[in-house]
Amino acid sequence: SRKHALLSRPPGTKFDPADLSLRDDTFDVLFLGGGIGTLYAAALLSRAGRKVCVLSPEDDVSRCAVVEEQRRRGGAFANVEFDVHGTDMTHAARQQALLAPALCTTTDAQGGIRFARVGSVIDGYAHSILSVPGLGTDNVNAEPVPVVINAEGPLALAEYCYARFGDNYPGTDLEGRDNGNSTSLNYVKACRQINAGSGDYYLSKLFGGASSSLGGSSSSSDPLKSAESNVYQQATMRPTSAFLDKCLPLAPHVRCLMAAIGMCNENLSPDNASMAAHVTHLCGMLSEEGMSYPVGGPRA
């Protein structure tokens, strides 16, 4: 009842610390920060029965901002909210099934959250444009070739790599089977195989065998543990550069593009990035579902 009373207040309301009584409570999980990723993870853990507290240094944990200067001056854009951080989510259809029960009410079974796809049919639901120094050129100082990432999937990207970067064509044999010549397509397939166990791996780390109700592969010792999760766990201990160099030794532009897709928005080099984070990013960016954003922004 206290939680619902707090949530019923208007967005942007500043809370008195006494309302939260943080000093009197103990929590299973503390989140430091804000934004859609933090709020989503906190809601999921709360649904699973964990007592969660989100501590944000910002007035608005959704990471929306108001045009304060315009508001003070009484300008035309007074009180207009805008997003100051990325709010894109991937695999929204799958995640919504997990997220909605955490926030549902008696009048809204979906928890008040709706997602809309980024882009449109015309552009193939394009959601990102990557520009990497040296990509598609013979000189690192030359103007790079921008690459549009959309929801057309790995095959379309492989055909692009064939046309622009000289990769092998992702063709098929007479029986319609993949002939395996495209290094870019084979790399994405390998990443998808590794990433297949990511959900089981993280759920097993968080909940162990006590949360079989969340789903996952069955096992006598841990319902969430699976062979795929073991493969993903091994990937967490390896740098991205080792995998890129081994799989794409003779395709520098393809290797550069895959590194950029897999580490988009990460301020890390492949040498310092975990392979687990790389495959999760890459599979999300190249998902046929594309990217989605919460209608109303992260505050929703």
Rosetta silent file (secondary structure, phi, psi, omega in degrees, C-alpha in Angstrom):
SEQUENCE: SRKHALLSRPPGTKFDPADLSLRDDTFDVLFLGGGIGTLYAAALLSRAGRKVCVLSPEDDVSRCAVVEEQRRRGGAFANVEFDVHGTDMTHAARQQALLAPALCTTTDAQGGIRFARVGSVIDGYAHSILSVPGLGTDNVNAEPVPVVINAEGPLALAEYCYARFGDNYPGTDLEGRDNGNSTSLNYVKACRQINAGSGDYYLSKLFGGASSSLGGSSSSSDPLKSAESNVYQQATMRPTSAFLDKCLPLAPHVRCLMAAIGMCNENLSPDNASMAAHVTHLCGMLSEEGMSYPVGGPRA
SCORE:     score description
SCORE:     0.000 S_00000001
   1 L     0.000  -37.501  178.770    0.000    0.000    0.000 S_00000001
   2 H   -65.932  -39.272  179.625    2.868    2.387    0.726 S_00000001
   3 H   -63.031  -45.666 -179.738    4.415    1.652   -2.645 S_00000001
   4 H   -65.003  -34.314  177.596    1.173    2.343   -4.492 S_00000001
   5 H   -65.033  -38.659  178.131    0.699    5.583   -2.551 S_00000001
   6 H   -69.437  -41.302 -177.766    4.141    6.756   -3.638 S_00000001
   7 H   -69.345  -22.372 -178.381    3.594    5.731   -7.259 S_00000001
   8 L   -76.895   -9.338  179.558    0.291    7.598   -7.405 S_00000001
   9 L   -73.501  155.425 -179.028    2.065   10.920   -6.953 S_00000001
  10 L   -60.534  148.019  177.105    2.662   13.084  -10.059 S_00000001
  11 L   -56.646  139.737  179.031    5.871   12.394  -12.057 S_00000001
  12 L    89.622   -3.114  179.068    8.822   14.409  -10.819 S_00000001
  13 L   -65.452  129.007  177.399    7.562   14.640   -7.236 S_00000001
  14 L   -84.118  132.414 -176.618   10.479   14.843   -4.819 S_00000001
  15 L   -93.252  144.323  170.231   10.150   12.449   -1.915 S_00000001
  16 L   -77.503  133.144  179.167   10.913   13.188    1.673 S_00000001
  17 H   -52.071  -28.679  179.735   13.450   10.607    2.921 S_00000001
  18 H   -66.385  -25.902  179.369   11.048    9.863    5.746 S_00000001
  19 H   -66.193  -31.874 -174.545    8.538    8.587    3.169 S_00000001
  20 H   -91.028  -25.379  178.339   10.912    5.860    2.084 S_00000001
  21 L    51.745   45.703 -176.540   12.203    4.842    5.513 S_00000001
  22 H   -65.316  -32.120 -175.947   15.369    3.473    3.950 S_00000001
  23 H   -70.002  -20.480 -177.499   17.243    3.407    7.244 S_00000001
  24 H   -95.870   -2.644 -174.792   14.707    1.017    8.719 S_00000001
  25 L  -114.203  153.425  170.238   14.701   -1.441    5.816 S_00000001
  26 L  -115.354  146.327 -174.826   17.043   -4.092    4.549 S_00000001
  27 L  -126.859  149.055  174.513   17.188   -4.959    0.856 S_00000001
  28 L   -76.709  -35.842 -175.307   18.240   -7.960   -1.172 S_00000001
  29 E  -138.599  135.017  172.195   19.438   -5.820   -4.093 S_00000001
  30 E  -113.497  130.906  173.803   20.565   -2.203   -4.419 S_00000001
  31 E  -107.372  130.990  177.428   20.631   -0.490   -7.818 S_00000001
  32 E  -109.737  111.404 -179.242   22.825    2.584   -8.217 S_00000001
  33 L   133.441 -155.228 -178.843   21.724    4.751  -11.130 S_00000001
  34 L  -164.327 -166.010 -179.611   18.629    5.128  -13.232 S_00000001
  35 L    94.147  174.873 -172.942   17.184    4.827  -16.688 S_00000001
  36 H   -64.978  -36.886 -179.386   15.164    2.142  -18.406 S_00000001
  37 H   -65.186  -43.880  178.504   17.696   -0.643  -17.872 S_00000001
  38 H   -63.637  -46.210 -177.728   17.891   -0.070  -14.138 S_00000001
  39 H   -66.646  -37.802  178.799   14.133    0.224  -13.745 S_00000001
  40 H   -64.502  -48.088 -179.364   13.476   -2.870  -15.835 S_00000001
  41 H   -63.229  -38.871  178.829   15.933   -5.009  -13.866 S_00000001
  42 H   -65.224  -40.357  179.117   14.576   -3.718  -10.573 S_00000001
  43 H   -66.358  -39.128 -179.635   11.001   -4.508  -11.604 S_00000001
  44 H   -66.317  -44.060  179.330   11.950   -8.022  -12.706 S_00000001
  45 H   -66.737  -35.928  177.060   13.758   -8.796   -9.467 S_00000001
  46 H   -63.910  -39.754  177.222   10.875   -7.364   -7.483 S_00000001
  47 H   -61.899  -33.657 -178.254    8.513   -9.656   -9.357 S_00000001
  48 L   -80.901    2.984  174.874   10.718  -12.590   -8.407 S_00000001
  49 L    99.735    2.979  178.370   10.278  -11.772   -4.730 S_00000001
  50 L   -84.087  145.161  176.377   13.435   -9.794   -4.054 S_00000001
  51 L   -89.075  117.932 -167.458   13.274   -6.627   -1.971 S_00000001
  52 E  -120.259  143.016  174.342   14.784   -3.957   -4.207 S_00000001
  53 E  -132.062  129.613  177.292   15.877   -0.358   -3.725 S_00000001
  54 E  -105.841  119.076  178.850   16.885    1.990   -6.576 S_00000001
  55 E  -109.589  116.260 -177.610   19.160    4.863   -5.542 S_00000001
  56 L  -118.501  137.468  176.473   19.555    7.557   -8.194 S_00000001
  57 L   -76.454   -8.514 -177.082   21.662   10.743   -7.977 S_00000001
  58 L   -98.360  155.613  178.630   19.153   12.440  -10.280 S_00000001
  59 L   -64.448  -32.780 -177.921   15.843   13.999   -9.320 S_00000001
  60 L  -118.135  109.177 -175.397   14.081   11.842  -11.888 S_00000001
  61 L   -65.670  -18.521  178.412   15.159    8.216  -11.858 S_00000001
  62 L   -72.574  -12.089 -177.447   13.667    7.727  -15.347 S_00000001
  63 L    66.358   29.473  165.149   16.443   10.021  -16.629 S_00000001
  64 E   -85.991  157.282  177.797   14.011   12.334  -18.340 S_00000001
  65 E  -133.614  155.781  177.519   14.814   16.011  -18.107 S_00000001
  66 E  -112.109  142.898  179.459   12.787   19.180  -18.290 S_00000001
  67 L   -71.094   85.535 -172.859   13.901   22.243  -20.195 S_00000001
  68 H   -62.432  -44.227 -177.071   14.531   24.198  -17.009 S_00000001
  69 H   -62.363  -41.800  178.550   15.821   27.359  -18.693 S_00000001
  70 H   -64.930  -36.734 -179.595   12.801   27.519  -20.971 S_00000001
  71 H   -66.555  -41.234  179.891   10.520   26.980  -18.013 S_00000001
  72 H   -64.481  -35.113 -178.354   12.106   29.818  -16.054 S_00000001
  73 H   -86.962   -5.549 -178.693   11.747   32.143  -19.009 S_00000001
  74 L    70.133   30.240 -177.126    8.209   31.019  -19.753 S_00000001
  75 L   -72.016  179.224 -176.573    9.213   29.965  -23.258 S_00000001
  76 L   -66.737  -24.673 -177.076    7.206   27.966  -25.746 S_00000001
  77 L  -104.783   25.725  179.414    8.815   24.717  -24.630 S_00000001
  78 L   -60.295  136.719  176.996    8.281   25.173  -20.923 S_00000001
  79 L    66.302   16.707  177.368    7.864   21.889  -19.018 S_00000001
  80 L   -81.639  126.570  179.422    8.691   19.830  -22.097 S_00000001
  81 E   -93.674  146.389  176.851   10.335   16.559  -21.116 S_00000001
  82 E  -146.751  158.593 -177.939   12.912   14.861  -23.276 S_00000001
  83 E   -84.952  132.086  179.319   15.117   11.803  -23.059 S_00000001
  84 L  -108.297   -0.405  176.014   18.759   12.418  -22.216 S_00000001
  85 L  -136.283  160.969  177.924   19.843    8.791  -22.421 S_00000001
  86 L   -65.595  138.999 -178.142   19.141    5.973  -24.843 S_00000001
  87 L  -123.929   16.842 -178.540   15.893    4.183  -24.124 S_00000001
  88 L   -73.654  143.743  174.667   15.939    1.494  -26.801 S_00000001
  89 E  -129.892  146.780  178.023   15.162   -2.083  -25.815 S_00000001
  90 E  -109.725  161.545 -179.165   15.558   -5.260  -27.814 S_00000001
  91 L    52.276   43.194 -175.204   13.463   -8.429  -27.753 S_00000001
  92 H   -61.232  -35.810 -178.139   10.595   -6.374  -26.316 S_00000001
  93 H   -62.010  -38.776 -179.219    8.021   -9.081  -27.067 S_00000001
  94 H   -76.491  -39.426 -177.315    9.906  -11.585  -24.926 S_00000001
  95 H   -73.307  -31.084 -178.723   10.784   -9.156  -22.162 S_00000001
  96 H   -60.856  -35.389  179.580    7.280   -7.732  -21.897 S_00000001
  97 H   -63.214  -29.692  178.273    6.004  -11.123  -20.753 S_00000001
  98 H   -85.625  -36.514 -173.120    8.435  -10.948  -17.825 S_00000001
  99 H   -78.035  -41.590 -173.032    8.079   -7.255  -17.066 S_00000001
 100 H   -55.432  -44.791 -179.532    4.307   -6.771  -17.189 S_00000001
 101 H   -60.534  -23.284 -179.219    3.464   -8.993  -14.180 S_00000001
 102 H   -72.802  -24.154 -173.186    5.790   -6.917  -12.008 S_00000001
 103 H  -121.672    4.439 -174.218    3.810   -3.738  -12.624 S_00000001
 104 L   -70.407  154.402  177.563    0.305   -4.933  -13.433 S_00000001
 105 L  -126.966 -179.559 -179.921   -2.730   -3.619  -11.587 S_00000001
 106 L   -69.316  -18.984 -178.962   -6.354   -4.668  -11.368 S_00000001
 107 L  -109.565   -9.464 -177.759   -7.176   -2.349  -14.267 S_00000001
 108 L  -140.881   99.021 -176.488   -4.065   -2.721  -16.415 S_00000001
 109 L   -71.141  -16.647 -178.911   -2.718   -6.207  -16.991 S_00000001
 110 L   -94.611    3.858  175.306    0.209   -4.855  -19.024 S_00000001
 111 L    73.946   18.618  176.793    1.579   -2.719  -16.232 S_00000001
 112 L    74.507    6.174 -176.902    1.048    0.583  -17.996 S_00000001
 113 L  -112.294  126.740  174.796    3.992    0.000  -20.348 S_00000001
 114 L  -123.817  143.327 -179.921    3.609   -0.115  -24.123 S_00000001
 115 E  -115.088  141.859  175.631    6.461   -0.478  -26.584 S_00000001
 116 E  -122.097  143.157 -178.175    6.698    0.918  -30.125 S_00000001
 117 E   -74.429  142.415  174.940    9.232   -0.169  -32.721 S_00000001
 118 L   -76.726  136.984  178.909   11.956    2.235  -33.745 S_00000001
 119 L    90.818 -164.354 -178.405   11.847    3.099  -37.453 S_00000001
 120 L  -148.107  174.697  178.531    9.250    2.184  -40.056 S_00000001
 121 L   -61.485  -36.373 -175.924    8.513   -0.352  -42.774 S_00000001
 122 L   -60.497  -42.289 -177.987   10.079    1.956  -45.363 S_00000001
 123 L   -99.846   14.812  179.224   13.538    1.885  -43.755 S_00000001
 124 L    69.912   27.089 -176.419   13.335   -1.701  -42.526 S_00000001
 125 L    55.674   51.308  177.482   12.827   -0.466  -38.953 S_00000001
 126 L   -66.231  137.722 -176.979   16.280    1.112  -38.911 S_00000001
 127 L  -131.449  -11.690 -177.238   17.395    1.977  -35.385 S_00000001
 128 E  -149.171  148.819  171.949   21.126    2.730  -35.480 S_00000001
 129 E  -127.156  119.472 -178.019   23.775    4.271  -37.709 S_00000001
 130 E  -102.940  134.199  176.449   27.360    3.237  -37.028 S_00000001
 131 L  -132.520  108.145 -174.577   30.321    5.296  -38.197 S_00000001
 132 L  -115.496  128.829  179.144   33.707    3.793  -37.341 S_00000001
 133 L   -53.236  127.773  178.276   37.034    5.409  -38.323 S_00000001
 134 L    86.808  -12.562 -176.778   38.598    3.486  -41.205 S_00000001
 135 L   -68.163  122.853  177.886   35.564    1.268  -41.811 S_00000001
 136 L    79.816    8.157  179.813   35.144    0.615  -45.547 S_00000001
 137 L  -128.426  170.557  177.207   38.218    2.666  -46.498 S_00000001
 138 L   -98.384    1.130 -177.223   41.928    2.072  -47.019 S_00000001
 139 L  -136.352  126.480 -177.304   42.925    4.980  -44.798 S_00000001
 140 L   -64.466  -21.140  179.902   41.997    5.371  -41.158 S_00000001
 141 L   -88.950   -6.913 -179.662   41.866    9.153  -41.673 S_00000001
 142 L   -76.855  163.343  179.199   39.422    8.893  -44.571 S_00000001
 143 L   -65.544  123.362 -177.693   35.702    9.451  -44.166 S_00000001
 144 L   -71.539  159.886  177.340   34.224    6.178  -42.840 S_00000001
 145 L   -87.413  114.038  179.211   31.353    4.371  -44.527 S_00000001
 146 L   -69.118  141.633 -178.771   28.238    4.734  -42.313 S_00000001
 147 E  -119.418  124.224  178.365   26.347    1.492  -41.753 S_00000001
 148 E   -90.214  126.304  177.727   22.609    1.481  -41.071 S_00000001
 149 E  -103.441  125.473 -179.652   21.450   -1.260  -38.702 S_00000001
 150 L  -133.346 -165.063 -174.780   17.821   -2.307  -39.049 S_00000001
 151 L   -97.722   21.669 -179.632   15.518   -5.247  -38.366 S_00000001
 152 L   -81.410   -8.056  171.496   16.192   -7.094  -41.613 S_00000001
 153 L    92.755  175.344 -175.937   18.376   -9.579  -39.781 S_00000001
 154 H   -62.951  -33.214 -178.353   21.855  -11.104  -40.150 S_00000001
 155 H   -63.646  -42.417  177.919   21.357  -12.266  -43.745 S_00000001
 156 H   -63.477  -39.200  178.235   20.767   -8.715  -44.951 S_00000001
 157 H   -65.418  -39.409  178.640   23.851   -7.554  -43.058 S_00000001
 158 H   -63.810  -38.781  177.180   25.892  -10.371  -44.622 S_00000001
 159 H   -66.350  -35.367  176.302   24.768   -9.299  -48.094 S_00000001
 160 H   -65.351  -43.485  178.722   25.800   -5.740  -47.229 S_00000001
 161 H   -62.424  -34.282  176.510   29.224   -6.959  -46.118 S_00000001
 162 H   -65.505  -44.707 -175.749   29.544   -8.790  -49.425 S_00000001
 163 H   -73.843  -35.912 -172.460   28.669   -5.677  -51.443 S_00000001
 164 H  -104.113  -30.990 -172.836   30.712   -3.118  -49.482 S_00000001
 165 H  -115.942    4.866  176.469   33.527   -4.962  -47.712 S_00000001
 166 L    75.759   18.487  176.171   34.316   -7.851  -50.061 S_00000001
 167 L   -70.514  160.463  177.239   33.044  -10.597  -47.779 S_00000001
 168 L   -66.026  151.129 -176.987   31.971  -13.890  -49.330 S_00000001
 169 L   -75.342  135.049  179.678   28.380  -14.058  -50.537 S_00000001
 170 L   -80.219   69.341 -176.056   25.945  -15.760  -48.117 S_00000001
 171 L   -90.247 -175.566  179.355   24.619  -18.141  -50.722 S_00000001
 172 E  -130.286  159.400  177.389   23.002  -21.580  -50.604 S_00000001
 173 L   -83.734 -172.922 -176.709   23.660  -24.873  -52.336 S_00000001
 174 L   -64.530  -21.462 -179.971   21.297  -26.622  -54.742 S_00000001
 175 L   -96.818    7.591  176.804   19.289  -28.009  -51.841 S_00000001
 176 L    83.732   10.106 -179.964   18.800  -24.601  -50.235 S_00000001
 177 L   -91.108  147.721  179.357   21.295  -25.109  -47.419 S_00000001
 178 E   -61.645  127.015 -178.557   23.686  -22.403  -46.309 S_00000001
 179 L   -82.566   -4.521  172.985   27.022  -22.982  -47.999 S_00000001
 180 L    72.653   19.766 -177.578   28.876  -21.353  -45.108 S_00000001
 181 L   -84.452  -23.346 -175.692   30.992  -18.988  -47.221 S_00000001
 182 L   -81.705  116.788  179.659   29.995  -15.730  -45.523 S_00000001
 183 H   -69.108  -35.248 -179.461   32.321  -14.956  -42.624 S_00000001
 184 H   -67.349  -42.638 -179.976   29.998  -12.253  -41.306 S_00000001
 185 H   -67.701  -40.275  178.331   26.956  -14.539  -41.285 S_00000001
 186 H   -64.310  -35.857  179.376   28.900  -17.380  -39.679 S_00000001
 187 H   -65.859  -44.413  179.546   30.150  -15.003  -36.992 S_00000001
 188 H   -63.418  -39.866  178.545   26.633  -13.849  -36.134 S_00000001
 189 H   -61.888  -40.986  178.744   25.443  -17.472  -35.999 S_00000001
 190 H   -64.564  -41.073  178.833   28.252  -18.336  -33.582 S_00000001
 191 H   -64.749  -37.801  178.990   27.361  -15.359  -31.379 S_00000001
 192 H   -66.024  -36.787  177.613   23.718  -16.417  -31.344 S_00000001
 193 H   -64.563  -41.598  178.613   24.677  -19.907  -30.221 S_00000001
 194 H   -66.510  -43.151 -174.854   26.704  -18.464  -27.338 S_00000001
 195 H   -72.914  -13.601 -177.523   23.982  -15.976  -26.405 S_00000001
 196 L   -59.940  -26.584 -178.304   21.282  -18.674  -26.359 S_00000001
 197 L   -99.004    8.053 -175.087   22.192  -19.503  -22.761 S_00000001
 198 H   -64.978  -41.331 -179.035   22.424  -15.932  -21.441 S_00000001
 199 H   -62.925  -47.642  178.445   18.944  -15.902  -19.920 S_00000001
 200 H   -61.609  -38.440 -177.080   19.424  -19.187  -18.083 S_00000001
 201 H   -63.758  -49.977 -176.383   22.873  -18.106  -16.920 S_00000001
 202 H   -70.854  -36.498  177.217   21.805  -14.831  -15.318 S_00000001
 203 H   -66.132  -38.308  178.926   18.635  -16.235  -13.792 S_00000001
 204 H   -67.969  -34.101  177.603   20.589  -19.112  -12.266 S_00000001
 205 H   -68.843  -35.260 -177.202   23.122  -16.660  -10.818 S_00000001
 206 H   -81.799  -40.752 -169.595   20.359  -14.535   -9.303 S_00000001
 207 H  -119.190  -21.161 -179.142   17.900  -17.145   -8.123 S_00000001
 208 H    62.975 -153.870 -176.613   19.483  -20.580   -8.319 S_00000001
 209 H   -75.173   -2.525 -176.140   17.238  -23.599   -8.019 S_00000001
 210 H   -84.684   -2.566 -174.630   14.654  -21.770   -5.932 S_00000001
 211 H  -125.652   44.374  179.815   13.048  -20.005   -8.874 S_00000001
 212 H   -61.552  -18.650 -179.782   12.041  -22.739  -11.283 S_00000001
 213 H   -67.992  -17.554  179.269    8.767  -20.890  -11.740 S_00000001
 214 H   -78.241  -11.297  179.778   10.599  -18.318  -13.859 S_00000001
 215 L    97.831  175.790 -179.258   11.269  -20.911  -16.518 S_00000001
 216 L   124.615  174.563 -177.541   14.466  -22.228  -18.060 S_00000001
 217 L   -72.164  140.892 -176.936   16.020  -25.558  -18.846 S_00000001
 218 L   -84.686  145.650  178.072   15.332  -28.279  -16.360 S_00000001
 219 L  -153.264  152.609 -178.296   18.064  -30.009  -14.431 S_00000001
 220 L   -65.373  -31.798 -177.439   18.129  -32.225  -11.377 S_00000001
 221 L   -95.148  -36.609 -177.530   20.308  -29.774   -9.466 S_00000001
 222 L  -146.573  114.030 -178.831   19.214  -26.415  -10.842 S_00000001
 223 L   -59.815  -21.339 -176.884   16.135  -25.890  -13.012 S_00000001
 224 L   -96.634   -6.617 -176.958   17.760  -22.833  -14.579 S_00000001
 225 L   -86.710  139.354 -178.619   21.110  -24.410  -15.411 S_00000001
 226 L  -148.721  167.638  177.262   21.659  -25.667  -18.945 S_00000001
 227 H   -63.125  -36.967  178.925   24.396  -26.632  -21.363 S_00000001
 228 H   -64.735  -38.690 -179.983   23.826  -23.345  -23.191 S_00000001
 229 H   -67.340  -31.006  176.935   24.282  -21.354  -19.985 S_00000001
 230 H   -66.560  -39.458  177.154   27.610  -23.123  -19.380 S_00000001
 231 H   -63.515  -42.771  179.337   28.810  -22.033  -22.837 S_00000001
 232 H   -65.496  -38.601  179.162   27.753  -18.471  -22.092 S_00000001
 233 H   -61.420  -39.902  177.773   29.493  -18.594  -18.707 S_00000001
 234 H   -64.168  -34.099  179.697   32.745  -19.549  -20.407 S_00000001
 235 H   -67.166  -29.103 -178.794   32.334  -16.584  -22.747 S_00000001
 236 L   -65.208  -18.621 -176.746   32.140  -14.189  -19.800 S_00000001
 237 L   -98.790    7.198 -178.071   35.754  -15.019  -18.969 S_00000001
 238 L  -119.719  145.109  176.814   37.137  -14.259  -22.449 S_00000001
 239 E   -76.946  152.693 -179.410   37.901  -10.916  -24.124 S_00000001
 240 H   -63.715  -36.938 -175.538   36.045   -9.984  -27.280 S_00000001
 241 H   -59.487  -36.858 -178.760   39.253   -9.405  -29.248 S_00000001
 242 H   -63.580  -40.370 -179.397   40.293  -13.067  -28.978 S_00000001
 243 H   -71.026  -41.980  179.250   37.022  -14.235  -30.517 S_00000001
 244 H   -62.601  -45.465 -177.512   37.076  -11.587  -33.248 S_00000001
 245 H   -67.133  -34.868 -178.902   40.673  -12.340  -34.251 S_00000001
 246 H   -74.732  -38.538 -175.646   40.082  -16.094  -34.336 S_00000001
 247 H   -86.695  -27.586 -175.153   36.840  -15.993  -36.322 S_00000001
 248 L  -130.273   56.735 -174.916   37.622  -13.090  -38.648 S_00000001
 249 L   -72.743  -27.005 -173.500   41.400  -13.076  -39.200 S_00000001
 250 L  -110.657   12.471 -178.069   41.290  -12.212  -42.925 S_00000001
 251 L  -130.031   76.599 -172.865   38.353   -9.794  -42.973 S_00000001
 252 H   -61.962  -39.332 -178.245   39.474   -6.577  -41.223 S_00000001
 253 H   -71.873  -37.727  176.160   36.469   -4.470  -42.220 S_00000001
 254 H   -66.059  -40.504  178.147   33.999   -7.167  -41.233 S_00000001
 255 H   -62.354  -41.442  178.777   35.872   -7.623  -37.944 S_00000001
 256 H   -63.970  -42.503 -179.613   35.718   -3.873  -37.327 S_00000001
 257 H   -66.040  -44.062 -179.712   31.982   -3.758  -38.061 S_00000001
 258 H   -64.758  -36.884  176.805   31.176   -6.713  -35.812 S_00000001
 259 H   -64.250  -40.602 -179.435   33.217   -5.173  -32.998 S_00000001
 260 H   -67.185  -41.875  179.531   31.304   -1.898  -33.404 S_00000001
 261 H   -65.998  -43.102 -176.859   27.908   -3.593  -33.412 S_00000001
 262 H   -73.186  -20.107 -179.725   28.761   -5.749  -30.423 S_00000001
 263 L  -122.720   29.578  179.252   30.134   -2.876  -28.359 S_00000001
 264 L   -59.739  132.686  179.678   27.806   -0.085  -29.468 S_00000001
 265 L    69.158   10.829  176.479   27.572    2.646  -26.787 S_00000001
 266 L  -104.368  130.036 -179.763   30.310    0.945  -24.730 S_00000001
 267 L   -89.731   56.260 -178.248   33.395    2.977  -23.914 S_00000001
 268 L  -139.886  147.830  173.382   35.623   -0.096  -24.066 S_00000001
 269 L   -85.400  159.634  178.258   38.003   -1.621  -26.590 S_00000001
 270 L   -56.833  -27.005  179.243   37.555   -5.280  -27.648 S_00000001
 271 L   -68.811  -26.918 -175.474   40.630   -6.134  -25.577 S_00000001
 272 L  -108.047    4.587 -176.759   38.894   -4.934  -22.413 S_00000001
 273 L  -104.685  139.760  177.610   35.353   -6.063  -23.170 S_00000001
 274 E   -71.571  141.056  177.470   33.825   -9.354  -22.087 S_00000001
 275 H   -62.500  -30.283 -179.946   32.715  -11.670  -24.869 S_00000001
 276 H   -63.571  -45.717  178.046   29.429  -12.155  -23.025 S_00000001
 277 H   -64.420  -37.260 -179.406   28.563   -8.467  -23.294 S_00000001
 278 H   -62.513  -49.507 -176.777   29.631   -8.465  -26.939 S_00000001
 279 H   -68.902  -33.353  178.212   27.384  -11.325  -28.038 S_00000001
 280 H   -66.273  -44.679  177.030   24.427   -9.949  -26.078 S_00000001
 281 H   -61.447  -49.228 -175.085   24.804   -6.535  -27.725 S_00000001
 282 H   -62.062  -44.277 -179.415   25.332   -7.994  -31.193 S_00000001
 283 H   -66.410  -34.374  177.193   22.353  -10.349  -31.013 S_00000001
 284 H   -69.982  -44.253 -179.196   20.140   -7.549  -29.784 S_00000001
 285 H   -64.067  -32.733 -176.211   21.254   -5.099  -32.457 S_00000001
 286 L  -101.069   13.177  178.771   20.720   -7.658  -35.249 S_00000001
 287 L   -66.099  139.868  176.724   17.429   -9.043  -33.962 S_00000001
 288 L   -66.826  -14.035  175.975   14.674   -9.305  -36.564 S_00000001
 289 L   -79.349  -15.536 -178.623   12.428   -7.699  -33.961 S_00000001
 290 L    72.494 -159.123  178.029   14.496   -4.532  -34.153 S_00000001
 291 E  -109.362  149.497  178.581   14.589   -2.032  -31.317 S_00000001
 292 E  -130.739  159.733  177.020   11.636   -0.726  -29.340 S_00000001
 293 E  -134.556  151.118 -179.977   11.110    2.157  -26.947 S_00000001
 294 E   -71.148  127.105  177.516    8.557    2.679  -24.214 S_00000001
 295 L   -60.834  126.653 -175.138    5.665    4.834  -25.341 S_00000001
 296 L    94.940   -0.738  178.820    5.894    7.987  -23.278 S_00000001
 297 L    84.488 -177.657 -176.721    9.623    7.595  -22.781 S_00000001
 298 L   -64.290  -22.898  179.606   11.499    5.995  -19.890 S_00000001
 299 L   -62.902  -32.284  178.327    9.287    7.729  -17.331 S_00000001
 300 L   -59.305    0.000    0.000    6.443    5.420  -18.433 S_00000001
